[in-house]
mmCIF file of C-alpha atoms and ligand atoms in Angstrom:
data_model
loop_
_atom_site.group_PDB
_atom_site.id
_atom_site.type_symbol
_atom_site.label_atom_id
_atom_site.label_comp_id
_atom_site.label_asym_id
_atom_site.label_seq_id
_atom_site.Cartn_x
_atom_site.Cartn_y
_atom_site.Cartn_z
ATOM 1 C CA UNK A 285 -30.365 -119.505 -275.110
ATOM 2 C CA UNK A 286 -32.825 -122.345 -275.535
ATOM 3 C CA UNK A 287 -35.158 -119.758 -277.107
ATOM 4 C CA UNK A 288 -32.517 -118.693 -279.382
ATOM 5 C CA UNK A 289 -32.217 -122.489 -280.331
ATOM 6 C CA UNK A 290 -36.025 -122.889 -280.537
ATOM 7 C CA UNK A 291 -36.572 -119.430 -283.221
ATOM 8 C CA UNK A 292 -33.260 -120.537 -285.726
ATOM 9 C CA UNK A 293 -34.877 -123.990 -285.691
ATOM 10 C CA UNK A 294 -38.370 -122.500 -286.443
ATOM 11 C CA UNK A 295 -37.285 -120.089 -289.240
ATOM 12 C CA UNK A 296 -34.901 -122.544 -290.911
ATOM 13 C CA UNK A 297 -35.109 -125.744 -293.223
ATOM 14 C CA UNK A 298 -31.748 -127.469 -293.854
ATOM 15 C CA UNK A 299 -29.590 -128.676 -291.070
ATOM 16 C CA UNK A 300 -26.895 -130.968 -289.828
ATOM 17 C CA UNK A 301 -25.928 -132.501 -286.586
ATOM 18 C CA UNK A 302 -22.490 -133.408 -285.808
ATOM 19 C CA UNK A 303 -20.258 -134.401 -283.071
ATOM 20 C CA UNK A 304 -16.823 -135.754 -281.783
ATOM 21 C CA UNK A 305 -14.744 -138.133 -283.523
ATOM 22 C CA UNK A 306 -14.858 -141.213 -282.201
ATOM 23 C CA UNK A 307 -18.126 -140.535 -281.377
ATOM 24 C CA UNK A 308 -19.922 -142.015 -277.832
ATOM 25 C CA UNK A 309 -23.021 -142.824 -276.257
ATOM 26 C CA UNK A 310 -24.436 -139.271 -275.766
ATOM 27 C CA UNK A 311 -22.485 -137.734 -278.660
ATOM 28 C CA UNK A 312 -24.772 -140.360 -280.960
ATOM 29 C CA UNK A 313 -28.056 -140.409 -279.169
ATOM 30 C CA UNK A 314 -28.321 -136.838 -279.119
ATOM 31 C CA UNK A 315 -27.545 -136.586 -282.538
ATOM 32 C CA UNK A 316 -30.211 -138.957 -283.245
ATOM 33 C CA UNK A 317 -32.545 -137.736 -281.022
ATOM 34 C CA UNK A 318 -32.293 -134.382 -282.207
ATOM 35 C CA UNK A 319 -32.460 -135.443 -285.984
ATOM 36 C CA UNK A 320 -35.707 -137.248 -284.955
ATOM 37 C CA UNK A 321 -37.107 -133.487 -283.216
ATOM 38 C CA UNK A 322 -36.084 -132.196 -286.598
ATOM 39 C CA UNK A 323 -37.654 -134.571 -289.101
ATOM 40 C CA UNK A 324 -40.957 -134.762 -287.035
ATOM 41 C CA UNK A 325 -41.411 -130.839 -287.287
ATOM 42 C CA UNK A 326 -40.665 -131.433 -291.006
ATOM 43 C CA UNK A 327 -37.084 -129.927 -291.526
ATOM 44 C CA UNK A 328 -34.829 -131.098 -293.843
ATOM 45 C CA UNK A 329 -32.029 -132.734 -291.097
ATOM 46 C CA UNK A 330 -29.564 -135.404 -291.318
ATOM 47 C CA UNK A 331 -26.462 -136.376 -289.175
ATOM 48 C CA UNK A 332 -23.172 -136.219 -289.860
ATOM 49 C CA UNK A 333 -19.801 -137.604 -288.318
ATOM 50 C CA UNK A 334 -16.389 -138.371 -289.568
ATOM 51 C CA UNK A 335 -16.044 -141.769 -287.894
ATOM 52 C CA UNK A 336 -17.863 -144.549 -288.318
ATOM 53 C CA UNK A 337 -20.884 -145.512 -285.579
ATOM 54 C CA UNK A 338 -19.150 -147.879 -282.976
ATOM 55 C CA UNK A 339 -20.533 -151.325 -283.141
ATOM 56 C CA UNK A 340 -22.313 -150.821 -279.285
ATOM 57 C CA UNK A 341 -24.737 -147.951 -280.902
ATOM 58 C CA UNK A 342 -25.221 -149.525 -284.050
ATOM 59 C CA UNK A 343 -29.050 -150.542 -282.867
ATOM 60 C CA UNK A 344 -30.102 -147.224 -281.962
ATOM 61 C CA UNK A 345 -32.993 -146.092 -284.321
ATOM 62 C CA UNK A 346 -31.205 -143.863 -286.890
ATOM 63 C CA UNK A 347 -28.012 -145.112 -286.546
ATOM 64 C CA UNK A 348 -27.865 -146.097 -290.405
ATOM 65 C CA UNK A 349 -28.553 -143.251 -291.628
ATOM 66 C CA UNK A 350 -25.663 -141.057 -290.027
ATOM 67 C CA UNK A 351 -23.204 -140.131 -292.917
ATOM 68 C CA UNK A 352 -19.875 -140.896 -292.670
ATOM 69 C CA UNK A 353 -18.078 -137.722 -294.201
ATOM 70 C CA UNK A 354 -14.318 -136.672 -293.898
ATOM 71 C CA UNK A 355 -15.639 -132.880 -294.141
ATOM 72 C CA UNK A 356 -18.605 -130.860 -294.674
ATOM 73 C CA UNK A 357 -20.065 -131.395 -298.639
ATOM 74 C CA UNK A 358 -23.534 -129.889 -298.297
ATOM 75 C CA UNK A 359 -25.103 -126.213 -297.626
ATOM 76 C CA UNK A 360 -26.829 -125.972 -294.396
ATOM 77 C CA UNK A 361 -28.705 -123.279 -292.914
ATOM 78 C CA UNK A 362 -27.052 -124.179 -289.324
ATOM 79 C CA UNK A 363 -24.786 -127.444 -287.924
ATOM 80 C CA UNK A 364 -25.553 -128.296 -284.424
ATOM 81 C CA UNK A 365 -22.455 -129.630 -282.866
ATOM 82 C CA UNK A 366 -23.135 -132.165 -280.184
ATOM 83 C CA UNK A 367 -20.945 -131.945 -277.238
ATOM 84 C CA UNK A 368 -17.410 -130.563 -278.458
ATOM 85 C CA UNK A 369 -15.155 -128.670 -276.268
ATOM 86 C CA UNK A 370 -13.900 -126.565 -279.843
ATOM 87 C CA UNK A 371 -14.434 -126.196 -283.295
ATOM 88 C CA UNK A 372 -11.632 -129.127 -284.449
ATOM 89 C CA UNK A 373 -13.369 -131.918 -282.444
ATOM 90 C CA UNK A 374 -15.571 -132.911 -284.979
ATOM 91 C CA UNK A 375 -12.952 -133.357 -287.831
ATOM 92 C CA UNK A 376 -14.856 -131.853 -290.171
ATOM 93 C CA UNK A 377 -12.438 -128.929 -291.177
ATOM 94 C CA UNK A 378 -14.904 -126.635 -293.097
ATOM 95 C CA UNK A 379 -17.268 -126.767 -290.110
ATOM 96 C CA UNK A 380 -16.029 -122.804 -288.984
ATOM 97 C CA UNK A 381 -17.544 -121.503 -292.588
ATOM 98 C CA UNK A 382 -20.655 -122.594 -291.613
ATOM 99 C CA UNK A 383 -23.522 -121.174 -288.981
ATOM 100 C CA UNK A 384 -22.613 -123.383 -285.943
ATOM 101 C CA UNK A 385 -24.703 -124.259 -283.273
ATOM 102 C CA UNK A 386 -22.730 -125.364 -279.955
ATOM 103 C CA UNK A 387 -24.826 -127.706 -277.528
ATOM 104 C CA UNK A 388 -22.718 -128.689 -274.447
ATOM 105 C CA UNK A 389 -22.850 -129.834 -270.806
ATOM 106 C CA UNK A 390 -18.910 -129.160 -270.218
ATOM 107 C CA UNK A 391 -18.882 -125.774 -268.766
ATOM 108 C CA UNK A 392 -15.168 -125.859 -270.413
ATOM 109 C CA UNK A 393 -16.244 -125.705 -273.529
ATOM 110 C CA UNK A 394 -15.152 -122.830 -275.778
ATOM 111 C CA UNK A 395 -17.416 -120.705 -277.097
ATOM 112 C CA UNK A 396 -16.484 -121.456 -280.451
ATOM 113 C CA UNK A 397 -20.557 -121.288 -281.777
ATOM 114 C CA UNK A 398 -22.558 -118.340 -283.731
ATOM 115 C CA UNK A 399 -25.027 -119.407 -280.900
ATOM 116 C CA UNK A 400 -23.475 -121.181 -278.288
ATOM 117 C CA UNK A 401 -26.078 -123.535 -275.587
ATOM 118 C CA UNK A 402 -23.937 -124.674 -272.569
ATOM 119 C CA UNK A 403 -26.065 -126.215 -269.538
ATOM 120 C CA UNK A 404 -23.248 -127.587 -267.299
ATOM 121 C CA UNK A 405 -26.006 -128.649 -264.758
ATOM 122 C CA UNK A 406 -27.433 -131.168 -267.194
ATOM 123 C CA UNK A 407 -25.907 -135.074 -266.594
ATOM 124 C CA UNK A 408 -25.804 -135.422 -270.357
ATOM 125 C CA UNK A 409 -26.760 -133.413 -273.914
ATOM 126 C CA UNK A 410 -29.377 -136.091 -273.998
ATOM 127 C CA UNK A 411 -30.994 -134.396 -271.525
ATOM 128 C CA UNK A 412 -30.660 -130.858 -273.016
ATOM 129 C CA UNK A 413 -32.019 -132.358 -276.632
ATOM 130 C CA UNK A 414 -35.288 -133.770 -274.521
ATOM 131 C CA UNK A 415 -35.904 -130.576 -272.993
ATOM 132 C CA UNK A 416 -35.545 -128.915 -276.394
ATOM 133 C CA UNK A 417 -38.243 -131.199 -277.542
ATOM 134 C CA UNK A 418 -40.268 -130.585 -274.752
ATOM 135 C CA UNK A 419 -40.157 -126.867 -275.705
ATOM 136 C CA UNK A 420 -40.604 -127.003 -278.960
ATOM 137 C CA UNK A 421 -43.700 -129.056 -278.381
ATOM 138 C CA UNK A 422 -42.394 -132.477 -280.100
ATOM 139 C CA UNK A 423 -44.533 -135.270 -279.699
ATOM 140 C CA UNK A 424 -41.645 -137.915 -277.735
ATOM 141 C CA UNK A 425 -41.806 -140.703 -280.355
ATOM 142 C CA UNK A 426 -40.205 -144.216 -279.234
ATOM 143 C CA UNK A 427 -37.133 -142.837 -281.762
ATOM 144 C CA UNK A 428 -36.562 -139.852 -279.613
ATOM 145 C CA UNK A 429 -36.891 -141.412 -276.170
ATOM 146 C CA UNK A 430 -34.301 -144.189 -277.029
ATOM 147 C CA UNK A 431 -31.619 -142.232 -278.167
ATOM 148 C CA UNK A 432 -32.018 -139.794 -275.535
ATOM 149 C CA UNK A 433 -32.471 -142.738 -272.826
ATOM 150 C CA UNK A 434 -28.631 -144.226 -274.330
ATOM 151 C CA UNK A 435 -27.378 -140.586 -274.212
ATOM 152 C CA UNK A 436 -28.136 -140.637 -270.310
ATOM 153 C CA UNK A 437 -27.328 -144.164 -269.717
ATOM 154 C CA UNK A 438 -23.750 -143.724 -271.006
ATOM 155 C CA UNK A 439 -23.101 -140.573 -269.859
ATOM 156 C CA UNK A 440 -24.092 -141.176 -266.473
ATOM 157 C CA UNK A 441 -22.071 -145.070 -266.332
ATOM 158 C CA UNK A 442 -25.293 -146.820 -266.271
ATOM 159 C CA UNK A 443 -26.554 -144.320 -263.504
ATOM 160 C CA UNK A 444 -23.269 -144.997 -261.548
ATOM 161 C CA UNK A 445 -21.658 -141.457 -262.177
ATOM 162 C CA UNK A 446 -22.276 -138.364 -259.873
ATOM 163 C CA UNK A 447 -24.334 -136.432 -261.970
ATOM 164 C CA UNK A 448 -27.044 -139.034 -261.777
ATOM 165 C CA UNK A 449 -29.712 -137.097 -259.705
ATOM 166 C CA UNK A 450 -33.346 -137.468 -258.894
ATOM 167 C CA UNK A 451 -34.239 -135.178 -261.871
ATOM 168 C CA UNK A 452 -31.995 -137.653 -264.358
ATOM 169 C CA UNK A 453 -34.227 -140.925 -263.248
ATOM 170 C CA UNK A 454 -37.715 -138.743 -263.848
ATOM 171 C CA UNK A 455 -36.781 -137.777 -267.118
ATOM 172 C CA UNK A 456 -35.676 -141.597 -267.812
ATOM 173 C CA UNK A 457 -39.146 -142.509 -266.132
ATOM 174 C CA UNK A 458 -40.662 -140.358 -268.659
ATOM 175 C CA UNK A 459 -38.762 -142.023 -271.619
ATOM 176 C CA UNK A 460 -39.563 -145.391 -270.334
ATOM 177 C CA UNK A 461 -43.297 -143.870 -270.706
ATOM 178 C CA UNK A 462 -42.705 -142.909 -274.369
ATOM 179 C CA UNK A 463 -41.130 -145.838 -275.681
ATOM 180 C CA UNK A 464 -37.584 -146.331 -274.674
ATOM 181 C CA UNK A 465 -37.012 -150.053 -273.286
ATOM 182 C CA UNK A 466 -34.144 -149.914 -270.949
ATOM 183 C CA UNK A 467 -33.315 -153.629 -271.142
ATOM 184 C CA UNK A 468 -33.275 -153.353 -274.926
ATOM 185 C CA UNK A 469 -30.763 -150.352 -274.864
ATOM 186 C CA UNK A 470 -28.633 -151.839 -272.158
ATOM 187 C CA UNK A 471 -28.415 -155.339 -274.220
ATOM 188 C CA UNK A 472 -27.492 -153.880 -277.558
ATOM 189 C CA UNK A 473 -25.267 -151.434 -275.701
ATOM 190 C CA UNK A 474 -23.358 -153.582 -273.283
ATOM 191 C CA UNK A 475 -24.338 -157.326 -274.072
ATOM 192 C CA UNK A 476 -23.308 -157.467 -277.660
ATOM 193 C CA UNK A 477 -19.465 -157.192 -278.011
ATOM 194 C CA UNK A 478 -17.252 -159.468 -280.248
ATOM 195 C CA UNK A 479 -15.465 -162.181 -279.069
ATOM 196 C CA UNK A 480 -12.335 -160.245 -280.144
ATOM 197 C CA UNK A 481 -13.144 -157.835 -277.534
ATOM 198 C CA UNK A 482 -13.314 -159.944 -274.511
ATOM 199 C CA UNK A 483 -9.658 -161.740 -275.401
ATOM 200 C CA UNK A 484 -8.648 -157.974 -276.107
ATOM 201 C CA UNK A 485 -9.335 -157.186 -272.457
ATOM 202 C CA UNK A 486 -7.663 -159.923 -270.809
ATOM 203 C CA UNK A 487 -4.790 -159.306 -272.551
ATOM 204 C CA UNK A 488 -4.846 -155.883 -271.810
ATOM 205 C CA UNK A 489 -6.014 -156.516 -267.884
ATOM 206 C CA UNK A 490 -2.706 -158.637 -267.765
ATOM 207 C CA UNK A 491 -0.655 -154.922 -268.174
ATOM 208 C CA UNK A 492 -2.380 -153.432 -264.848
ATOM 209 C CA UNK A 493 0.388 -151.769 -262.485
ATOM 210 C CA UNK A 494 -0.050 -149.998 -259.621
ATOM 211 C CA UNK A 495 1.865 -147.633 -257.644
ATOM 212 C CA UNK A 496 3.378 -148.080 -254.295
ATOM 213 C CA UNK A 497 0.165 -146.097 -252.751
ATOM 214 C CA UNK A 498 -2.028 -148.474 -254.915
ATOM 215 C CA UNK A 499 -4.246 -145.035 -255.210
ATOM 216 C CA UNK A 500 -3.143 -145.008 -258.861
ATOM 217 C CA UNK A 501 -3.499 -147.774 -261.460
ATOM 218 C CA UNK A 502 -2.170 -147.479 -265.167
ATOM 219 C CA UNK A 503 -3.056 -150.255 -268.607
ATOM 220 C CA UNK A 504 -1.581 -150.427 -271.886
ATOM 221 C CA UNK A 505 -2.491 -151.389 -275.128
ATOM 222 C CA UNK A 506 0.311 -152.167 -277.727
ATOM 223 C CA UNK A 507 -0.652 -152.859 -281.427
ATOM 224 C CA UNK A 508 0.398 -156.397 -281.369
ATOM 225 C CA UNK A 509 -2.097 -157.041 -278.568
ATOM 226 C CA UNK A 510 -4.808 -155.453 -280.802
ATOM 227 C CA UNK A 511 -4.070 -157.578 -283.935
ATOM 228 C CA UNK A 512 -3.223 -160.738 -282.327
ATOM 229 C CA UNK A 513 -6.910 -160.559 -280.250
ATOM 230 C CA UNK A 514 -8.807 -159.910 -283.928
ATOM 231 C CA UNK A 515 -9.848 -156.841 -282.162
ATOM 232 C CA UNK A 516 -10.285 -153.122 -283.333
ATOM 233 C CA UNK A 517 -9.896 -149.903 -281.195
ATOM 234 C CA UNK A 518 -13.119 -149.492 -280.636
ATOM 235 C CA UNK A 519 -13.170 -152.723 -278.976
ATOM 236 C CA UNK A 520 -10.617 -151.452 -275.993
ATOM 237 C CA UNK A 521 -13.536 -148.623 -275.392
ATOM 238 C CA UNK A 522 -14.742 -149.319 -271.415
ATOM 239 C CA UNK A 523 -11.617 -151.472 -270.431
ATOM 240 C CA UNK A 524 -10.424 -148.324 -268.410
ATOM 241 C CA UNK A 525 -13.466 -149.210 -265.588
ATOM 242 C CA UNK A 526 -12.270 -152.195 -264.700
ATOM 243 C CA UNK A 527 -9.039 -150.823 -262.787
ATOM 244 C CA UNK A 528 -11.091 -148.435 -261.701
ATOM 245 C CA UNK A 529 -13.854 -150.791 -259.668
ATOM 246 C CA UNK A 530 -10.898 -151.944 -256.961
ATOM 247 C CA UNK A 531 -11.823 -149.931 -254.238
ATOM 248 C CA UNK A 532 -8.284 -148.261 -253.256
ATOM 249 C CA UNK A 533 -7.647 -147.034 -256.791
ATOM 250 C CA UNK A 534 -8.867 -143.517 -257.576
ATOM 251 C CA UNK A 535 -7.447 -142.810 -261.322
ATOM 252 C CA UNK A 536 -6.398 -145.141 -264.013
ATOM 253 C CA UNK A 537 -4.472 -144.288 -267.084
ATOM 254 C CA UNK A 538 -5.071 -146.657 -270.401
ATOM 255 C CA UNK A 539 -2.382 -145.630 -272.451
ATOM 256 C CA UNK A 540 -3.218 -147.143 -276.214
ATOM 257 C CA UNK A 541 -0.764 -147.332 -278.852
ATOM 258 C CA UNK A 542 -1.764 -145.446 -282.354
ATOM 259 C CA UNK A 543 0.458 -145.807 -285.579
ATOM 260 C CA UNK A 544 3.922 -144.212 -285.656
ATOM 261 C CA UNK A 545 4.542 -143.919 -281.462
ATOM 262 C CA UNK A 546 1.536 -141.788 -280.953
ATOM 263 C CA UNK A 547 -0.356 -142.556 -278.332
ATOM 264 C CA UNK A 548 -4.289 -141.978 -276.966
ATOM 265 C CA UNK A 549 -4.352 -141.936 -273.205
ATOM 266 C CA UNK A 550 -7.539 -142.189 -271.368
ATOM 267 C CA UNK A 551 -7.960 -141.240 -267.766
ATOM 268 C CA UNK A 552 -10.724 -141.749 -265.291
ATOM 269 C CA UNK A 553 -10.832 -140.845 -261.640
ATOM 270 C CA UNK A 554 -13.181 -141.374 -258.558
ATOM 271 C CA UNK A 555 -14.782 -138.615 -256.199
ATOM 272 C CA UNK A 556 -13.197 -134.994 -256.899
ATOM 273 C CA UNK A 557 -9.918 -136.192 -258.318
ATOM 274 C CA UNK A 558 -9.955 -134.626 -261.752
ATOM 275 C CA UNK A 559 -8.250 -136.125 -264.511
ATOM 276 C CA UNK A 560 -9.194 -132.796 -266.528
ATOM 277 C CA UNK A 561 -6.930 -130.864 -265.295
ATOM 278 C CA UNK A 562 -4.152 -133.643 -265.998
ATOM 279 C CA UNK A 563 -5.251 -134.299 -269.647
ATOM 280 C CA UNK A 564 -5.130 -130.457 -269.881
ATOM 281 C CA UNK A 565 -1.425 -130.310 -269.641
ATOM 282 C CA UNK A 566 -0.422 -132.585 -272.352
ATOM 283 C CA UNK A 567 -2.721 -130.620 -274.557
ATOM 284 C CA UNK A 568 -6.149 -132.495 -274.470
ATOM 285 C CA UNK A 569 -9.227 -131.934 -272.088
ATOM 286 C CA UNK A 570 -12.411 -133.775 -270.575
ATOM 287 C CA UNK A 571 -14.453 -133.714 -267.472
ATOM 288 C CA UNK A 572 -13.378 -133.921 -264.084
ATOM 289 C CA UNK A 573 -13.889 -137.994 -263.792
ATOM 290 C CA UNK A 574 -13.142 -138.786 -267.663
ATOM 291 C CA UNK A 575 -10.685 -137.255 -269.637
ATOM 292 C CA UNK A 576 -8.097 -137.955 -272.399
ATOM 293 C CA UNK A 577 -5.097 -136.835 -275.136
ATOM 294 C CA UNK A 578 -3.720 -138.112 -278.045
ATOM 295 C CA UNK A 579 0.066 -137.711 -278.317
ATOM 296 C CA UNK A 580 3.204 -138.447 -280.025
ATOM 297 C CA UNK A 581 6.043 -139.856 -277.721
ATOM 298 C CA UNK A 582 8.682 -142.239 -276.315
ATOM 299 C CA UNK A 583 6.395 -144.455 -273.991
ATOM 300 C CA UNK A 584 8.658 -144.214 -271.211
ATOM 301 C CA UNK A 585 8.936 -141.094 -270.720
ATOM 302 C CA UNK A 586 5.314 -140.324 -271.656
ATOM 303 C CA UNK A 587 4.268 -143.251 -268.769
ATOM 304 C CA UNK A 588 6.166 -141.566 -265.851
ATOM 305 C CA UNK A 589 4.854 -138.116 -266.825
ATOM 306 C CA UNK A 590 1.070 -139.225 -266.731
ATOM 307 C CA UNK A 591 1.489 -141.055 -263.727
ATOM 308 C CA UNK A 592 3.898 -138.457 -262.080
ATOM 309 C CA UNK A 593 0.574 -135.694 -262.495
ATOM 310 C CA UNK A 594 -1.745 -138.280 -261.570
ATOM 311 C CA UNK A 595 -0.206 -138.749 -258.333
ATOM 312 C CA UNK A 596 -0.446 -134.609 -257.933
ATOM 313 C CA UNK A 597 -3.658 -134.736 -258.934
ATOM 314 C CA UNK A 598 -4.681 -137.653 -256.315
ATOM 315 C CA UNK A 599 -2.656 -135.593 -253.697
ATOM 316 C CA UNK A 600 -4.360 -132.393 -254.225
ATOM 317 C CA UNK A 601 -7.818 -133.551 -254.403
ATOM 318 C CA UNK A 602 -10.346 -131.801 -252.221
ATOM 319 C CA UNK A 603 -12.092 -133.535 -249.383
ATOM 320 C CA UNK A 604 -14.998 -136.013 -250.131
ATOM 321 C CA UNK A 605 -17.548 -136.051 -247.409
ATOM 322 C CA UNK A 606 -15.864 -133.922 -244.768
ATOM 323 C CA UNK A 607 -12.983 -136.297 -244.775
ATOM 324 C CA UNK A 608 -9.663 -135.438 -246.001
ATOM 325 C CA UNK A 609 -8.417 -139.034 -248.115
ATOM 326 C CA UNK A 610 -4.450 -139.136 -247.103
ATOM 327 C CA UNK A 611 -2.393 -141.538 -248.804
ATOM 328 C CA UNK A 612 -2.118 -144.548 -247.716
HETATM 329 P P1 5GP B 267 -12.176 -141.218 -273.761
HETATM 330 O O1 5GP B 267 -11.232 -141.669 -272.722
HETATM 331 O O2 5GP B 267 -13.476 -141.937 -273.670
HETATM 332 O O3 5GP B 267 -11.576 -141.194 -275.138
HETATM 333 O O4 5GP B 267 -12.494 -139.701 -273.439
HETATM 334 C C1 5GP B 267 -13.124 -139.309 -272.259
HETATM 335 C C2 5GP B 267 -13.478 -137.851 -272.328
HETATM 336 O O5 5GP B 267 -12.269 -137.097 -272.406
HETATM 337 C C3 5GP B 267 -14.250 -137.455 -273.588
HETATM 338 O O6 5GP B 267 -15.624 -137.493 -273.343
HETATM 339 C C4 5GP B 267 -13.792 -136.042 -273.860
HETATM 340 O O7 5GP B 267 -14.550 -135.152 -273.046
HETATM 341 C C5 5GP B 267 -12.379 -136.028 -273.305
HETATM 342 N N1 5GP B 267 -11.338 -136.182 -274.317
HETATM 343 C C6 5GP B 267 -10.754 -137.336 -274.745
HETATM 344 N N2 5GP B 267 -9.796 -137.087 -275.648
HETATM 345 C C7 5GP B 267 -9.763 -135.753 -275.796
HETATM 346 C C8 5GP B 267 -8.969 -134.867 -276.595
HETATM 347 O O8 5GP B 267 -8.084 -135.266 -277.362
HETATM 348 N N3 5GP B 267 -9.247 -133.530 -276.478
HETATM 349 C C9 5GP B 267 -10.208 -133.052 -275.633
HETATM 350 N N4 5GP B 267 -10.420 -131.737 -275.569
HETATM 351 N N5 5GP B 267 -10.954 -133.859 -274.863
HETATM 352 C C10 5GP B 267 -10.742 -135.174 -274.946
HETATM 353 MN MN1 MN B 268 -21.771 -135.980 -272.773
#
């Protein structure tokens, strides 16, 4: 499929990149890095996303010129859509009239592409963008090798996650080589938040509950706690880990209140409980350790019901290292 990839690129001039809304650290730095692969062979390429670049990316190099549209305005000869598990993701509702490229690492993705480039073994699109430019025979400019160096970082939780293996640290090895300055990325990325955001969290971390098998921790974020902090959604991004680091707990709900009693839930999990399968049910979707949903409903009810599958989905979790983890 990668050669497919490789001949539309080569026999084409105009195209976009897009991704999720909201968009993250690999959804961004493989946009980036791709646009980069594209300009340096001379195509006509820019990136395009319906929500505005997050504050933490804002320094990687491209970032200002990503074009914040609320739907597709220009002819393309193909979009490449980063890391979306269907067609909607990217809120760009013209985007199925179009020839669509899917790249993804979630084998759950739908095949919703006119080519469609899944590698589920790869710890982060980043790393499926680099080996495009390998093949392609891109020189890896200092542009390239950052983005795709904050596509792995974040994907992988700072190389925390399980799909950080030997081959993910040699191709960050190599982008140290080429340019990318981990200390850099990892300042701009995690050591530049707003005051706002800090406040945000400990009023937030003053919500955490447990359950009575402390396996299961949940958060919540109301409006007023936003507002009064002077802090924006984007600033309760990465407040989910921090339930998450006591070692008993093994999946944590952040539920965050929206406009008009909707609600986005976040979920996150340790070893092989997956949250993806829970997220699935109220109609949204993820990856085994990281998922999420956006809803409308009573709090209440909508609480016990997330809680009430995460406790399943703690209970029916496989074995982790030839030991069988029974509640406690
Ligand atoms: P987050 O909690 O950071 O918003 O989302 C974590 C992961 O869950 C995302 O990378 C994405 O894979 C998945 N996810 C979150 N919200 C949704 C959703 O509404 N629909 C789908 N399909 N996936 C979601
Ligand atoms: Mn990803």
């Amino acid at each position: 499929m990668l050669g497919q990839v490789i001949e539309l690129i080569e026999k084409h001039e105009r195209f976009a990149i897009t991704s999720h809304i909201r968009p993250d650290g690999d959804s961004l730095g493989s946009s980036l890095a791709l646009c980069w692969i594209l300009r340096g062979l001379k195509k006509d390429a820019e990136v395009i996303m319906c929500d505005h670049v997050p504050l933490a990316y804002s320094k990687l190099p491209g970032s200002e010129l990503v074009r914040v549209v609320p739907d597709i305005d220009r002819e393309y000869d193909a979009v490449f859509v980063i890391e979306c598990s269907d067609v909607t993701r990217p809120g760009l509702p013209s985007l199925n009239e179009q020839f669509v490229v899917n790249i993804d690492h979630h084998s759950t993705t739908a095949l919703f592409g006119d080519l469609n480039w899944i590698d589920s073994t790869a710890a982060a699109v980043g790393e499926m963008i680099y080996n495009l430019a390998k093949a392609i025979g891109s020189r890896i400019t200092p542009e390239i090798a950052s983005c795709v160096y904050a596509a792995l970082l974040t994907d992988t939780g700072s190389f925390h996650f399980s799909n950080t293996t030997e081959r993910t640290f040699k191709i960050a090895s190599e982008l140290v080589k080429h340019g990318a300055q981990p200390a850099k990325l990892s300042q701009a990325i995690f050591y530049s938040y707003p005051y706002a955001k800090i406040l945000l969290i400990g009023t937030v971390l003053s919500t955490l509950q447990r359950d009575e098998s402390g396996r299961i921790a949940w958060i919540t974020m109301t409006r007023k706690a936003m507002t009064e902090s002077g802090a924006n959604e984007d600033d309760s991004d990465g407040v989910i880990n921090y339930p998450l680091t006591v070692g008993d707990v093994e999946a944590v709900a952040f539920f965050r209140e929206l406009q008009d009693s909707t609600y986005r839930i976040s979920l996150r999990s340790k070893n092989r409980v997956n949250v993806a399968r829970v997220a699935e049910q109220f109609g949204g979707g993820g990856h085994c350790n990281a998922a999420g949903f956006t809803i409308k409903a009573d709090y209440d009810h909508l609480s016990k019901d997330v809680i009430s599958k995460l406790k399943e989905a703690v209970q029916t979790s496989p074995v982790v290292n030839g030991r069988e983890i029974k509640p406690r």
